[in-house]
Short mmCIF file of C-alpha atoms (C1' of nucleotides) in Angstrom, two decimals:
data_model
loop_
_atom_site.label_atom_id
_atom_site.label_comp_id
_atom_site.label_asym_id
_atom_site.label_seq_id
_atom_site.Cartn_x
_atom_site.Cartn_y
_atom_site.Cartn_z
CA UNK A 26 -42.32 -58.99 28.90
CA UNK A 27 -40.20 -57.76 26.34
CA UNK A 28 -40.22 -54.64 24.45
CA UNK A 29 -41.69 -54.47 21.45
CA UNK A 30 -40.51 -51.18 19.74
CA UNK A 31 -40.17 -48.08 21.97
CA UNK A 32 -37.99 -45.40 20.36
CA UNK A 33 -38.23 -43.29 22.95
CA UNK A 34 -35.61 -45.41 25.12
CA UNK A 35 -33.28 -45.05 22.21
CA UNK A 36 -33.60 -41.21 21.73
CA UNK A 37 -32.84 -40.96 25.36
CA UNK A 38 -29.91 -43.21 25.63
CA UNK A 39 -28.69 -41.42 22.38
CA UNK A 40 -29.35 -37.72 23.42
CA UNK A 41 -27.18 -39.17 27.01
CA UNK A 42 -24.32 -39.74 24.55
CA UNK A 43 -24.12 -36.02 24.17
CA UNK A 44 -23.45 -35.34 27.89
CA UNK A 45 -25.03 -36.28 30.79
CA UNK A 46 -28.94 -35.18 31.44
CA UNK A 47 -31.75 -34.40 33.33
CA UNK A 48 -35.35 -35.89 31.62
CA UNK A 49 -36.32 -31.67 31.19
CA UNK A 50 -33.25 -31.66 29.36
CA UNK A 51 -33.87 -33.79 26.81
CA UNK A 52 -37.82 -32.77 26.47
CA UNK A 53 -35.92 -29.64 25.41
CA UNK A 54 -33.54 -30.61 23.43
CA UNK A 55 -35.98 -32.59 21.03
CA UNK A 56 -38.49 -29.81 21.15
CA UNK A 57 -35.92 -27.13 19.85
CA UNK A 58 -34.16 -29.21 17.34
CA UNK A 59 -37.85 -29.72 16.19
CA UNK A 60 -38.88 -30.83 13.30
CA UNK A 61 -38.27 -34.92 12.84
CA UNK A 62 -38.45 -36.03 16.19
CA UNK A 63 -40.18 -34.77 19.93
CA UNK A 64 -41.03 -36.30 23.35
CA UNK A 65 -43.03 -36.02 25.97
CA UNK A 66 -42.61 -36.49 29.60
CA UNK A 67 -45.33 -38.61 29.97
CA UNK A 68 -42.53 -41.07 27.81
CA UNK A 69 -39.38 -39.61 29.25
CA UNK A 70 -39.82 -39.94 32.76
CA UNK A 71 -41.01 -43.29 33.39
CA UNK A 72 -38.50 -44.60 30.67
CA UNK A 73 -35.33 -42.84 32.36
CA UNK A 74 -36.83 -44.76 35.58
CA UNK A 75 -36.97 -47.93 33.62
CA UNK A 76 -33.72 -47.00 31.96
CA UNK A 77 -32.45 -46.62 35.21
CA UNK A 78 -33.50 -50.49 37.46
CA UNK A 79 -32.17 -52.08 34.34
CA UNK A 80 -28.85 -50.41 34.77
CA UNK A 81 -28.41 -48.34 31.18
CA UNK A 82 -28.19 -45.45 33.15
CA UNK A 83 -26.75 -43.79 36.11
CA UNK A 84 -28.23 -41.48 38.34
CA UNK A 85 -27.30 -38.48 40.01
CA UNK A 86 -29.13 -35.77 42.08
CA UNK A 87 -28.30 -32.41 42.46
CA UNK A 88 -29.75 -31.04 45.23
CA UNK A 89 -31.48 -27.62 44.93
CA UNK A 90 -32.56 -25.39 47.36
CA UNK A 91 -35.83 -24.36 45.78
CA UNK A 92 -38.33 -26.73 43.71
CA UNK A 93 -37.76 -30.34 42.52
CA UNK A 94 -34.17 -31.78 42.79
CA UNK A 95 -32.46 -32.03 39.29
CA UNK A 96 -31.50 -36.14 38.33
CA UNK A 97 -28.72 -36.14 36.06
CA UNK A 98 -28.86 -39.23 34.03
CA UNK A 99 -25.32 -40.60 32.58
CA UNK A 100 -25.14 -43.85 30.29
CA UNK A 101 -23.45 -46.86 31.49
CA UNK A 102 -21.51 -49.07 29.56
CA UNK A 103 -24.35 -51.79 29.46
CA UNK A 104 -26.45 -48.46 28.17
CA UNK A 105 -23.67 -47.85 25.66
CA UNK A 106 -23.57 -51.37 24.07
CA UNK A 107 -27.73 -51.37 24.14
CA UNK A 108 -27.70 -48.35 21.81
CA UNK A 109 -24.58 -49.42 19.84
CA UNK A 110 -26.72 -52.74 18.58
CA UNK A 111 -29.82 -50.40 17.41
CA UNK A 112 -27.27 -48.26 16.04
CA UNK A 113 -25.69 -50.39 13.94
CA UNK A 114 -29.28 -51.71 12.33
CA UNK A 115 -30.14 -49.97 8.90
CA UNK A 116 -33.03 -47.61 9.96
CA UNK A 117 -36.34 -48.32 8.55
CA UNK A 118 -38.99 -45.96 7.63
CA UNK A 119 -41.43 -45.39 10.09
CA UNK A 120 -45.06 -45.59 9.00
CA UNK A 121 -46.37 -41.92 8.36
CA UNK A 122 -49.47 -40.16 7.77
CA UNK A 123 -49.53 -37.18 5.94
CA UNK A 124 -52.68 -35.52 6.51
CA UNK A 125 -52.38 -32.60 3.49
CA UNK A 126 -52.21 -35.32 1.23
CA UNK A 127 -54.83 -37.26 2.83
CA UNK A 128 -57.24 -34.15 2.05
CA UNK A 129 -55.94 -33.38 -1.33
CA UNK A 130 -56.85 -36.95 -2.55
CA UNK A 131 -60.32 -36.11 -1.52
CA UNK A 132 -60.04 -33.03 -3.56
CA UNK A 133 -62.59 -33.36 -5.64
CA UNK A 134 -64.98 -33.56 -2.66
CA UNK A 135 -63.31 -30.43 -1.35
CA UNK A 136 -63.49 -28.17 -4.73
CA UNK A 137 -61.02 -25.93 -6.10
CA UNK A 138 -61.19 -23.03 -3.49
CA UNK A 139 -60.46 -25.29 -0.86
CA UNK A 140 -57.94 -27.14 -2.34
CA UNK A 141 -55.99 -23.55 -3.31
CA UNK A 142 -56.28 -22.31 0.38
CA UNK A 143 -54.52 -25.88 1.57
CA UNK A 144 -51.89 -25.30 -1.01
CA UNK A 145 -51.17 -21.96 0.15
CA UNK A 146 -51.30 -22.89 3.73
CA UNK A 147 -48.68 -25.57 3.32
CA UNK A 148 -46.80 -22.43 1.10
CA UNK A 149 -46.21 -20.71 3.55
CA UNK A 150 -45.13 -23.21 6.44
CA UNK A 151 -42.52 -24.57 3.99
CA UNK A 152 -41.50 -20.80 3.54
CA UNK A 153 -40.85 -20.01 7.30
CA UNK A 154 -39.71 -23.59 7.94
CA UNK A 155 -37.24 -22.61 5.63
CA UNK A 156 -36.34 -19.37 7.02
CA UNK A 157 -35.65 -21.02 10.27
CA UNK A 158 -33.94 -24.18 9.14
CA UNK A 159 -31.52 -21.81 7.36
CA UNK A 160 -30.79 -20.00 11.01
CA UNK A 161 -30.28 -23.59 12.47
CA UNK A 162 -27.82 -24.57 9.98
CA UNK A 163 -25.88 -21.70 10.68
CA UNK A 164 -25.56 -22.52 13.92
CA UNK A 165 -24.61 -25.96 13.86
CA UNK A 166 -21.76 -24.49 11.45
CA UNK A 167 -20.40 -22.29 14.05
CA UNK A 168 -20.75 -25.08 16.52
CA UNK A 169 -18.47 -27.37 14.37
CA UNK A 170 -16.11 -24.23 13.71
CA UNK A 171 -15.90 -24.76 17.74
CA UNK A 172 -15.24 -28.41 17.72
CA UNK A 173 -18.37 -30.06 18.72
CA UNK A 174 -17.77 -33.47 16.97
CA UNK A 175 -21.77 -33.64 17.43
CA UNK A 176 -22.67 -30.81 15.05
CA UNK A 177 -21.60 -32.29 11.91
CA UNK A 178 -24.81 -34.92 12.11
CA UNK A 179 -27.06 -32.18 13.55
CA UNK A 180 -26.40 -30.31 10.55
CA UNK A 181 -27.09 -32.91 8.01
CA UNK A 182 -30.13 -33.73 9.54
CA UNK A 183 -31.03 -30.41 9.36
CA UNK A 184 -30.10 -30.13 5.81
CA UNK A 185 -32.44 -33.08 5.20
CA UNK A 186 -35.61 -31.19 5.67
CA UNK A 187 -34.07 -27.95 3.54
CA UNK A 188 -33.56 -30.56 0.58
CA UNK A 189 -37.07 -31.49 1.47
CA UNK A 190 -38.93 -28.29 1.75
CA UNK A 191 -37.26 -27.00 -1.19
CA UNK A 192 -38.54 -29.55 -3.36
CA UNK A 193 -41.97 -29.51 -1.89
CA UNK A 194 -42.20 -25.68 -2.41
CA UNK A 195 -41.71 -26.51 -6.31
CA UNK A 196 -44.38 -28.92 -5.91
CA UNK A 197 -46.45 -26.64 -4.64
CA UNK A 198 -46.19 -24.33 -7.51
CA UNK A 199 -46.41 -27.11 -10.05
CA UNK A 200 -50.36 -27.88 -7.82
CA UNK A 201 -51.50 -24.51 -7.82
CA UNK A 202 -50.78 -23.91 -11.57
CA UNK A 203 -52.73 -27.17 -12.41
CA UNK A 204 -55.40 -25.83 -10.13
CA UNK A 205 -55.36 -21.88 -11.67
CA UNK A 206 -58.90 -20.24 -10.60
CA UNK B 174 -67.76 -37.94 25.15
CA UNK B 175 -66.50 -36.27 22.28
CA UNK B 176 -63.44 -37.32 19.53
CA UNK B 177 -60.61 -35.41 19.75
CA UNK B 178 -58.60 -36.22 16.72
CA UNK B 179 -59.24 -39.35 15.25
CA UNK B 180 -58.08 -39.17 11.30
CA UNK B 181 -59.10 -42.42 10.49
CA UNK B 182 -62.65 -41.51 10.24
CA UNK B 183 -61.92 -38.74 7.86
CA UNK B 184 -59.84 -40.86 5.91
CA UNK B 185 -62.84 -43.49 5.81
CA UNK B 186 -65.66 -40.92 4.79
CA UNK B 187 -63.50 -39.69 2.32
CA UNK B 188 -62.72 -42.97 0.65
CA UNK B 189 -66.38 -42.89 0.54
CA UNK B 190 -67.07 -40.32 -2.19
CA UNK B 191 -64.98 -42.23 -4.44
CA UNK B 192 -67.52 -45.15 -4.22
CA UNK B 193 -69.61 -47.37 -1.79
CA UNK B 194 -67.17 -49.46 -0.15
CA UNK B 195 -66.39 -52.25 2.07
CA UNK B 196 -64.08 -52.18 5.00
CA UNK B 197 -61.83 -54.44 3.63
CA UNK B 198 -61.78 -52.58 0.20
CA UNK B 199 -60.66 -49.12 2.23
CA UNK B 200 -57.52 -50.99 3.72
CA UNK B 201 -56.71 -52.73 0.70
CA UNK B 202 -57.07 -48.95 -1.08
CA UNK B 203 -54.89 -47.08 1.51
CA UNK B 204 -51.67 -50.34 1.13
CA UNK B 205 -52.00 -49.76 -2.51
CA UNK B 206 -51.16 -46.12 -2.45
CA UNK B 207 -48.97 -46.82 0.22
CA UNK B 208 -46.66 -44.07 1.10
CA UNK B 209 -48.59 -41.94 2.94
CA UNK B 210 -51.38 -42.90 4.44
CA UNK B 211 -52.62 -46.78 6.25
CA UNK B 212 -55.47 -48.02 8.29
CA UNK B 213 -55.82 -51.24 9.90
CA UNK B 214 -58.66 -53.32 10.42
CA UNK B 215 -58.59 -52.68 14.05
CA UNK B 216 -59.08 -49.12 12.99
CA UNK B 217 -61.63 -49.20 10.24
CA UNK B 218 -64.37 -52.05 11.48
CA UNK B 219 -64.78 -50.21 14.63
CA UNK B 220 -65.23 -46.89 12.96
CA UNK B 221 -67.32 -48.22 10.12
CA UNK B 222 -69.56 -49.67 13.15
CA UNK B 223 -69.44 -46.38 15.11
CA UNK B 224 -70.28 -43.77 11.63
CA UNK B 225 -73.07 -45.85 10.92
CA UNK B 226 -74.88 -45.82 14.24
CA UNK B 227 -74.07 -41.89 13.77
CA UNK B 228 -75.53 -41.86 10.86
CA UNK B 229 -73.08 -40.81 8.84
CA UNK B 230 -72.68 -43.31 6.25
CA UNK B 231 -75.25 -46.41 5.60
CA UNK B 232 -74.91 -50.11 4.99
CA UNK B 233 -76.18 -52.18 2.81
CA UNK B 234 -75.43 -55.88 2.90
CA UNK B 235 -74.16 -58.25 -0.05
CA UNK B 236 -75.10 -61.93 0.61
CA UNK B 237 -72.33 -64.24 -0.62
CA UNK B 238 -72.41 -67.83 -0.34
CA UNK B 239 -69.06 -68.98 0.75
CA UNK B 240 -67.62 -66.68 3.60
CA UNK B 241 -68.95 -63.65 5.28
CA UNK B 242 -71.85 -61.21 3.53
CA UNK B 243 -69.78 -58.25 1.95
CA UNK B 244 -70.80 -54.92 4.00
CA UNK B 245 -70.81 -51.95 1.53
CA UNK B 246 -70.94 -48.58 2.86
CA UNK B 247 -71.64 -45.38 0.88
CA UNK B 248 -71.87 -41.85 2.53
CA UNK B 249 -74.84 -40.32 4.04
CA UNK B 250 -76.01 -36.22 3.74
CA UNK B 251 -74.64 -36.05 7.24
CA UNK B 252 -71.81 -37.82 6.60
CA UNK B 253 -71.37 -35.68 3.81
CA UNK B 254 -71.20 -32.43 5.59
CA UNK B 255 -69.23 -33.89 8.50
CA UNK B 256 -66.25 -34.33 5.56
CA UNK B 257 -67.01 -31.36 4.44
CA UNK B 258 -66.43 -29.43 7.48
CA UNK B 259 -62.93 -31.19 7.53
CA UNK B 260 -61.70 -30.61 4.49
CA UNK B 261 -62.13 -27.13 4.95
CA UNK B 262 -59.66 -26.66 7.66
CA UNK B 263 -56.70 -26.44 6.80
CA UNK B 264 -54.53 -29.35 7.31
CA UNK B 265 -51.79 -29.45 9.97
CA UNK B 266 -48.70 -31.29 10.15
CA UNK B 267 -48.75 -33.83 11.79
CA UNK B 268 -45.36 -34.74 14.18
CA UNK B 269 -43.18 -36.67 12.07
CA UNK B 270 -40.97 -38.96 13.68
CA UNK B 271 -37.73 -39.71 11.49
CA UNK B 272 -35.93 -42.59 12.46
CA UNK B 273 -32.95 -42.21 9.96
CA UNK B 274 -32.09 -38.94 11.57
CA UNK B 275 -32.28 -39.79 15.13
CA UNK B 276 -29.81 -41.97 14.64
CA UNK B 277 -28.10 -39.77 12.28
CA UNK B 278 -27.68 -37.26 14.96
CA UNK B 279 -26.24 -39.75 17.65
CA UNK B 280 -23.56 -40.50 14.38
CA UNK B 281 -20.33 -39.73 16.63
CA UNK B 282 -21.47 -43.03 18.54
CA UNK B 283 -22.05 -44.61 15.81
CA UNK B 284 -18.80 -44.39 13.68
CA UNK B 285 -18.30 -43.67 10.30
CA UNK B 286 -19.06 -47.24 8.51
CA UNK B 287 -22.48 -47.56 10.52
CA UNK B 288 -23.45 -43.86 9.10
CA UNK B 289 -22.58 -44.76 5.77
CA UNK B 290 -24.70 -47.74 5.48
CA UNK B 291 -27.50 -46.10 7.02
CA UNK B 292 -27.27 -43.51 4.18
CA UNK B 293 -26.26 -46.15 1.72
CA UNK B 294 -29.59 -48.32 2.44
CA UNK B 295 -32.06 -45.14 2.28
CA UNK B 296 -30.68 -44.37 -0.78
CA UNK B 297 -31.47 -47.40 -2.35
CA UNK B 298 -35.12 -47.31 -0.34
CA UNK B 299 -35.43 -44.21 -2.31
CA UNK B 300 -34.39 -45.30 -5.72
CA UNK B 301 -36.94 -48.42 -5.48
CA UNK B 302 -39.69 -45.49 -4.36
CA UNK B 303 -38.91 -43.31 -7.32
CA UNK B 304 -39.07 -46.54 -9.41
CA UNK B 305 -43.02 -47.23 -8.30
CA UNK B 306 -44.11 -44.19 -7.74
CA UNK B 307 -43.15 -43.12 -12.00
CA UNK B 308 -45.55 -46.39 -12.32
CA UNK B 309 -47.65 -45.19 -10.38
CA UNK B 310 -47.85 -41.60 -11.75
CA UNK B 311 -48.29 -42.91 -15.09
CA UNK B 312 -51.59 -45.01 -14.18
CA UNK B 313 -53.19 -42.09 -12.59
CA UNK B 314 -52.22 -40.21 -15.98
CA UNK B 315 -54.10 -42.89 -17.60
CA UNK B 316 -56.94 -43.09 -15.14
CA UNK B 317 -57.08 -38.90 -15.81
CA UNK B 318 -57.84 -39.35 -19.48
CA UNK B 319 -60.10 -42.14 -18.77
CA UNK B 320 -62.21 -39.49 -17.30
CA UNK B 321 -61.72 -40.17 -13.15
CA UNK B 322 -62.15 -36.56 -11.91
CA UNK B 323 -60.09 -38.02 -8.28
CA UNK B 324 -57.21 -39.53 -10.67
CA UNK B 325 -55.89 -35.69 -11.02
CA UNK B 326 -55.41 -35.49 -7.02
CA UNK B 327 -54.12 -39.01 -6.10
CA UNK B 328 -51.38 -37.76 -8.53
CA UNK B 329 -50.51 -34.87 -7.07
CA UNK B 330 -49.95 -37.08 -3.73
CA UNK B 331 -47.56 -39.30 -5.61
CA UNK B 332 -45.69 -36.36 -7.41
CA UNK B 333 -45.18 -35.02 -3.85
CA UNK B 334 -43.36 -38.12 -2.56
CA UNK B 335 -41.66 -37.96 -6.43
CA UNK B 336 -40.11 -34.59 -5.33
CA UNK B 337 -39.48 -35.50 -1.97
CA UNK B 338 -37.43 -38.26 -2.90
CA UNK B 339 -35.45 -36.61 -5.93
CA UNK B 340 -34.25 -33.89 -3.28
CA UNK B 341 -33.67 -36.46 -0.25
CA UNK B 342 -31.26 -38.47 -2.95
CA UNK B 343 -29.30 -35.61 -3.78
CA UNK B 344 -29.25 -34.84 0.41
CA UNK B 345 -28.01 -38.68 0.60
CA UNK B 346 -24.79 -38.10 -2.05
CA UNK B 347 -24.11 -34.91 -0.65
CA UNK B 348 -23.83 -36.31 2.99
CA UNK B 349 -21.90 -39.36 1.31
CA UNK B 350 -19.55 -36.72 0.48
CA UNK B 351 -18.87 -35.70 3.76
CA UNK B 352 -18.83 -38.87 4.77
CA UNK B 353 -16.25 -39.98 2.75
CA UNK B 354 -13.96 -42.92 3.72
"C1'" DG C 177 -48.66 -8.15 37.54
"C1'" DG C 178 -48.03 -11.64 34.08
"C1'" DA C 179 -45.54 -14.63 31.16
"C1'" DG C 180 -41.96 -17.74 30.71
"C1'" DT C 181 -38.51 -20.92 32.61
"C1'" DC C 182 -36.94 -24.39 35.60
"C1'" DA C 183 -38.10 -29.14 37.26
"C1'" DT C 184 -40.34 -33.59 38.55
"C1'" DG C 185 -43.83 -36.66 38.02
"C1'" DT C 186 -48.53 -39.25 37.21
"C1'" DA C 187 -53.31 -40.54 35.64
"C1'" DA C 188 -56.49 -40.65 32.20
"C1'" DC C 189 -57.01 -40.97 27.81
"C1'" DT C 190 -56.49 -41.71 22.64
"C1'" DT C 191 -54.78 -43.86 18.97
"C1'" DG C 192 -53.15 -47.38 16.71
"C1'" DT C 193 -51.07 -52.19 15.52
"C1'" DT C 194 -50.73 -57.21 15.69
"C1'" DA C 195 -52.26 -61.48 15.87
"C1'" DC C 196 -55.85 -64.40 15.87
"C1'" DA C 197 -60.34 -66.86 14.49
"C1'" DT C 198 -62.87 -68.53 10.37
"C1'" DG C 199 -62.87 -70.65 5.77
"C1'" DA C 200 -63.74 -71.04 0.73
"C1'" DT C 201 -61.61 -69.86 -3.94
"C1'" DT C 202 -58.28 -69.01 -7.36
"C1'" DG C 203 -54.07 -69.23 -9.75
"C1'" DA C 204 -49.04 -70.51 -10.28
"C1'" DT D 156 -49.68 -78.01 -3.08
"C1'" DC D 157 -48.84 -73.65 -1.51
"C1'" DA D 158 -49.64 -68.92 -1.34
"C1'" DA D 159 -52.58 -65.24 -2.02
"C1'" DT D 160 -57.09 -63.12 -2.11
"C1'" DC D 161 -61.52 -62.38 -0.39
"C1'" DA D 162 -64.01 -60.92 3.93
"C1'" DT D 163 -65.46 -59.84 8.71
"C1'" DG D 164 -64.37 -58.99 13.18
"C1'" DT D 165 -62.15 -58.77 18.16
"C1'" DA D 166 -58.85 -58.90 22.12
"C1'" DA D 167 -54.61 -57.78 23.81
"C1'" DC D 168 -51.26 -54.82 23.70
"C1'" DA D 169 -48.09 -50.81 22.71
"C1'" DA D 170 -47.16 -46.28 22.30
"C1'" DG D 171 -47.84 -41.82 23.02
"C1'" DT D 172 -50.18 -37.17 24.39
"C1'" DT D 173 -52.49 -33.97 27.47
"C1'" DA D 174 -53.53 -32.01 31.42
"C1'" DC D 175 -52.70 -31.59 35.95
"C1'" DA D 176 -50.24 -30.98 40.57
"C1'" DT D 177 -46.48 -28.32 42.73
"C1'" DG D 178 -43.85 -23.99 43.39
"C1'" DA D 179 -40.13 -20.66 43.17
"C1'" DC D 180 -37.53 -17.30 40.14
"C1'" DT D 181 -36.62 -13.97 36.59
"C1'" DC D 182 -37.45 -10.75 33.18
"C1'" DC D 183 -40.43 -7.27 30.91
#
DNA sequence: GGAGTCATGTAACTTGTTACATGATTGA
DNA sequence: TCAATCATGTAACAAGTTACATGACTCC
């Protein structure tokens, strides 16, 4: 049977364009960039095995003395060509849910207080959001500074949610002076 | 055994205190405002079946002559303080899955032309956004003087995405930039 | 001594979508 | 005449998370 949508395959033959990987790798690659994308072993492992009988990636073990052998996954040029094709299509939005705004709309219900406390809440996760977006950006300029030709698209993507929290902070403001006590 | 997350019950209880409602009026509701939130039948007949033999909300049938009787729900005291008790927490993000950056980030693979149109396209996804959502605005506005004490929240949902999507065009030309041929 | 990291993997579960069945009515 | 709207509902599937099992090593 065919596969429907599964993104996950994608993000892991992409991340295996970087260099080659072990599934713990790439777990914590997406959980440190985090932010606009994560995944879970529960999808990564039994994908790289899939991954793997259909021959879009290679394996290789590295045997260690103590715990589980590391696999090292590689792409293959069948792998390559897969992830060129969904490359090359215009990305669509993914459905999202947005459950601050799903509240808010309910507002009424809620009453003032509460809706104050959920605009401060979401305050204050922009703010440090922010604070640590701003660190990550740094870095990924040093890492172009050192020639990673990766770091370039790492860094606009990171400058995608600065544009974004920056906007929503004003937002913020221009909600909680509507809804003055 | 008990839910563990489950949003789309919130999101039907809350529909609720705008009005009685049917099932199918709560979808058609949440692909109006599109943007931010959806529910699918599959979602919202089961629930609607499972809050009422909770107790939570209560049905009342309309008969109707040609097709199937209309089901109108409406919010019970229980189902009331059930709502309640979520609104007051404060809401979490949920994990976001961005599409456009994933492949963004894999854009050494994907060559220079391929990231442009990617950019290209979401920039005109976002212009056609900021075109409804200014419609949209201005019928809440309308709905607000018309004396809808919910009108004044649903805005401040669609003024989010407004904001949102100002910021993420000027991310788009500043990329663009970098990008340039 | 305790937390965190390295490392693989699976089973049970939740959450959600899609496509279908049914069928009359209205408007372009 | 064709598409959309009204209206309920289910079955099959897809996608994804969480919690667990296993166990050594390193740093505070």
């Amino acid at each position: 049977m065919a596969q429907k949508q599964n993104r996950s395959r994608y993000a892991i033959l992409g991340m295996l364009t970087y260099q080659p990987m072990s599934g713990y790798d790439i777990q914590k690659f997406f959980a440190d960039i985090a932010g606009f994308w994560q995944e879970s072993y529960g999808q990564i492992y039994p994908n790289l095995r899939q991954l793997w009988q259909e021959g879009l990636v290679s394996k290789q073990v590295e045997e260690r003395e103590k715990g589980p052998n590391r696999h090292v996954y590689a792409l293959t040029e069948a792998g390559q060509q897969v992830l060129q094709t969904w490359l090359q299509e215009t990305a669509e939005p993914l459905p999202i849910r947005n459950e601050l705004l799903l509240k808010l709309i309910f507002g009424h219900q809620a009453g003032h207080a509460a809706n104050r406390r959920q605009l401060e809440a979401f305050k204050e996760q922009l703010t440090a959001d922010i604070g640590n977006l701003n660190i990550v950006e740094a870095w990924q300029e040093a890492q172009m500074d050192e020639g990673d030709p990766h770091a370039q698209y790492r860094r606009m993507a990171v400058r995608y949610n600065l544009h974004a929290n920056q906007a929503l902070l004003t937002w913020c403001d221009e909600c909680l002076a509507e809804l003055a006590p």
